[in-house]
Amino acid sequence: MEADSRIGRDQNCSMLSHLSFQWPGLAFSVFDTVPMGVTAVVVFMNRLTMIGEPAEFERIYAEIGKIMSARPGLIRFRLVRSTKEADVYFNIAEWESQEAFQDALQTPEFRAQFEQLLPIIKGDPHVCEVVQEGLPAVHA
């Protein structure tokens, strides 16, 4: 396995990290941005187990993503699917404050979309605090 890691800067982010991996027959790159001057205070993680159709879940989640992206205090969110359990997803959202997170959950737009999720997922939500974080070391 070969790995190449670089960290650079752009106009919108304090750091742009680039990590590339190559295995025989497989290569991928990951770009990860850290918004300028923003530190997550609240991390919301939710293990979501499908009891309905994944395509319907992803459609609704995309709508929720649009709603949350417009909310003040959101740093970023990610929806990832387990490679170990095909019916398991993880929602990971970073917020500037507990208040911003709670305010976002109270909007009528979010609540309407969330109601549509209830019949198709079983959630295991956790509000977390950041204990440690890091970026890949810079390699010459």
mmCIF file of C-alpha atoms in Angstrom:
data_model
loop_
_atom_site.group_PDB
_atom_site.id
_atom_site.type_symbol
_atom_site.label_atom_id
_atom_site.label_comp_id
_atom_site.label_asym_id
_atom_site.label_seq_id
_atom_site.Cartn_x
_atom_site.Cartn_y
_atom_site.Cartn_z
ATOM 1 C CA MET A 1 0.000 0.000 0.000
ATOM 2 C CA GLU A 2 1.274 3.444 -0.918
ATOM 3 C CA ALA A 3 -0.052 6.524 0.826
ATOM 4 C CA ASP A 4 0.361 10.172 -0.065
ATOM 5 C CA SER A 5 -0.795 12.843 2.357
ATOM 6 C CA ARG A 6 -0.737 16.599 1.792
ATOM 7 C CA ILE A 7 -2.199 19.513 3.655
ATOM 8 C CA GLY A 8 -2.776 22.808 1.875
ATOM 9 C CA ARG A 9 -4.862 25.927 2.209
ATOM 10 C CA ASP A 10 -7.685 27.379 0.166
ATOM 11 C CA GLN A 11 -9.814 30.532 0.454
ATOM 12 C CA ASN A 12 -12.744 28.970 2.302
ATOM 13 C CA CYS A 13 -11.010 26.595 4.654
ATOM 14 C CA SER A 14 -8.214 26.837 7.130
ATOM 15 C CA MET A 15 -6.845 23.500 5.969
ATOM 16 C CA LEU A 16 -7.532 21.149 3.118
ATOM 17 C CA SER A 17 -6.102 17.726 3.725
ATOM 18 C CA HIS A 18 -5.635 15.273 0.884
ATOM 19 C CA LEU A 19 -5.013 11.617 1.514
ATOM 20 C CA SER A 20 -4.560 9.108 -1.318
ATOM 21 C CA PHE A 21 -4.248 5.338 -1.041
ATOM 22 C CA GLN A 22 -3.384 2.733 -3.647
ATOM 23 C CA TRP A 23 -3.761 -1.018 -3.348
ATOM 24 C CA PRO A 24 -3.474 -3.435 -6.250
ATOM 25 C CA GLY A 25 -6.562 -2.778 -8.362
ATOM 26 C CA LEU A 26 -7.900 -0.053 -6.062
ATOM 27 C CA ALA A 27 -7.077 3.623 -5.628
ATOM 28 C CA PHE A 28 -8.954 6.395 -3.904
ATOM 29 C CA SER A 29 -8.481 9.911 -2.645
ATOM 30 C CA VAL A 30 -10.099 11.625 0.309
ATOM 31 C CA PHE A 31 -10.358 15.389 0.649
ATOM 32 C CA ASP A 32 -11.390 16.696 4.036
ATOM 33 C CA THR A 33 -11.922 20.340 4.883
ATOM 34 C CA VAL A 34 -11.768 22.047 8.225
ATOM 35 C CA PRO A 35 -13.768 25.303 8.126
ATOM 36 C CA MET A 36 -11.703 28.385 8.931
ATOM 37 C CA GLY A 37 -11.728 29.203 12.640
ATOM 38 C CA VAL A 38 -14.509 26.760 13.499
ATOM 39 C CA THR A 39 -14.290 24.119 16.190
ATOM 40 C CA ALA A 40 -17.041 21.610 16.856
ATOM 41 C CA VAL A 41 -18.452 21.770 20.355
ATOM 42 C CA VAL A 42 -21.235 19.244 19.809
ATOM 43 C CA VAL A 43 -21.009 16.101 17.727
ATOM 44 C CA PHE A 44 -24.244 14.249 17.064
ATOM 45 C CA MET A 45 -23.859 10.605 16.066
ATOM 46 C CA ASN A 46 -26.753 8.337 15.263
ATOM 47 C CA ARG A 47 -26.524 4.677 14.342
ATOM 48 C CA LEU A 48 -29.422 4.102 11.966
ATOM 49 C CA THR A 49 -30.595 0.572 11.228
ATOM 50 C CA MET A 50 -32.870 0.198 8.218
ATOM 51 C CA ILE A 51 -36.262 -1.370 8.740
ATOM 52 C CA GLY A 52 -37.477 0.093 5.440
ATOM 53 C CA GLU A 53 -36.001 0.802 2.026
ATOM 54 C CA PRO A 54 -32.484 2.330 1.999
ATOM 55 C CA ALA A 55 -33.263 4.333 -1.172
ATOM 56 C CA GLU A 56 -36.224 6.012 0.545
ATOM 57 C CA PHE A 57 -34.092 6.717 3.613
ATOM 58 C CA GLU A 58 -31.360 8.310 1.493
ATOM 59 C CA ARG A 59 -33.933 10.459 -0.338
ATOM 60 C CA ILE A 60 -35.396 11.769 2.927
ATOM 61 C CA TYR A 61 -31.944 12.250 4.437
ATOM 62 C CA ALA A 62 -30.939 14.378 1.421
ATOM 63 C CA GLU A 63 -33.911 16.655 2.157
ATOM 64 C CA ILE A 64 -32.936 16.852 5.823
ATOM 65 C CA GLY A 65 -29.383 17.680 4.727
ATOM 66 C CA LYS A 66 -30.669 20.659 2.725
ATOM 67 C CA ILE A 67 -32.633 21.900 5.731
ATOM 68 C CA MET A 68 -29.740 21.487 8.163
ATOM 69 C CA SER A 69 -27.231 23.056 5.764
ATOM 70 C CA ALA A 70 -29.191 26.307 5.987
ATOM 71 C CA ARG A 71 -29.139 26.350 9.800
ATOM 72 C CA PRO A 72 -26.705 28.582 11.676
ATOM 73 C CA GLY A 73 -24.160 26.666 13.708
ATOM 74 C CA LEU A 74 -23.841 23.595 11.500
ATOM 75 C CA ILE A 75 -20.186 22.882 10.790
ATOM 76 C CA ARG A 76 -20.729 19.781 8.664
ATOM 77 C CA PHE A 77 -22.610 16.525 8.472
ATOM 78 C CA ARG A 78 -21.906 13.143 6.978
ATOM 79 C CA LEU A 79 -23.996 10.101 6.275
ATOM 80 C CA VAL A 80 -21.903 6.956 6.057
ATOM 81 C CA ARG A 81 -22.947 3.357 5.452
ATOM 82 C CA SER A 82 -21.362 0.420 7.217
ATOM 83 C CA THR A 83 -19.330 -1.929 5.054
ATOM 84 C CA LYS A 84 -19.818 -4.586 7.729
ATOM 85 C CA GLU A 85 -23.625 -4.361 7.993
ATOM 86 C CA ALA A 86 -25.344 -3.222 4.771
ATOM 87 C CA ASP A 87 -28.489 -2.078 6.604
ATOM 88 C CA VAL A 88 -26.594 0.207 9.017
ATOM 89 C CA TYR A 89 -25.812 3.891 8.451
ATOM 90 C CA PHE A 90 -24.223 6.468 10.723
ATOM 91 C CA ASN A 91 -25.257 10.117 10.735
ATOM 92 C CA ILE A 92 -22.426 12.316 12.026
ATOM 93 C CA ALA A 93 -23.103 16.033 12.463
ATOM 94 C CA GLU A 94 -20.851 18.663 14.000
ATOM 95 C CA TRP A 95 -22.336 21.800 15.535
ATOM 96 C CA GLU A 96 -20.847 24.954 16.994
ATOM 97 C CA SER A 97 -23.087 24.764 20.074
ATOM 98 C CA GLN A 98 -25.711 22.675 21.819
ATOM 99 C CA GLU A 99 -28.150 25.569 21.343
ATOM 100 C CA ALA A 100 -27.647 25.652 17.552
ATOM 101 C CA PHE A 101 -28.180 21.890 17.383
ATOM 102 C CA GLN A 102 -31.352 21.984 19.496
ATOM 103 C CA ASP A 103 -32.734 24.967 17.542
ATOM 104 C CA ALA A 104 -32.267 23.066 14.273
ATOM 105 C CA LEU A 105 -34.217 20.096 15.630
ATOM 106 C CA GLN A 106 -37.187 22.319 16.485
ATOM 107 C CA THR A 107 -37.815 23.711 12.999
ATOM 108 C CA PRO A 108 -41.098 22.625 11.390
ATOM 109 C CA GLU A 109 -39.235 21.693 8.185
ATOM 110 C CA PHE A 110 -36.920 19.292 10.015
ATOM 111 C CA ARG A 111 -39.713 17.794 12.095
ATOM 112 C CA ALA A 112 -41.827 17.093 8.991
ATOM 113 C CA GLN A 113 -38.960 15.232 7.295
ATOM 114 C CA PHE A 114 -37.996 13.439 10.513
ATOM 115 C CA GLU A 115 -41.550 12.104 10.886
ATOM 116 C CA GLN A 116 -41.136 10.410 7.490
ATOM 117 C CA LEU A 117 -38.031 8.592 8.747
ATOM 118 C CA LEU A 118 -39.650 6.996 11.792
ATOM 119 C CA PRO A 119 -41.284 4.061 9.958
ATOM 120 C CA ILE A 120 -38.095 3.139 8.064
ATOM 121 C CA ILE A 121 -35.269 3.437 10.615
ATOM 122 C CA LYS A 122 -34.368 2.416 14.123
ATOM 123 C CA GLY A 123 -32.049 5.046 15.591
ATOM 124 C CA ASP A 124 -29.511 4.956 18.401
ATOM 125 C CA PRO A 125 -28.673 8.675 18.848
ATOM 126 C CA HIS A 126 -25.794 10.081 20.883
ATOM 127 C CA VAL A 127 -24.827 13.696 21.536
ATOM 128 C CA CYS A 128 -21.070 13.712 22.042
ATOM 129 C CA GLU A 129 -18.271 16.098 22.862
ATOM 130 C CA VAL A 130 -14.948 16.165 21.075
ATOM 131 C CA VAL A 131 -12.233 14.643 23.249
ATOM 132 C CA GLN A 132 -9.451 14.497 20.659
ATOM 133 C CA GLU A 133 -9.137 15.255 16.967
ATOM 134 C CA GLY A 134 -6.368 15.403 14.432
ATOM 135 C CA LEU A 135 -5.325 15.554 10.833
ATOM 136 C CA PRO A 136 -2.833 13.371 9.002
ATOM 137 C CA ALA A 137 0.789 14.347 9.515
ATOM 138 C CA VAL A 138 2.368 16.267 6.643
ATOM 139 C CA HIS A 139 4.673 14.039 4.607
ATOM 140 C CA ALA A 140 7.419 15.496 2.411
#
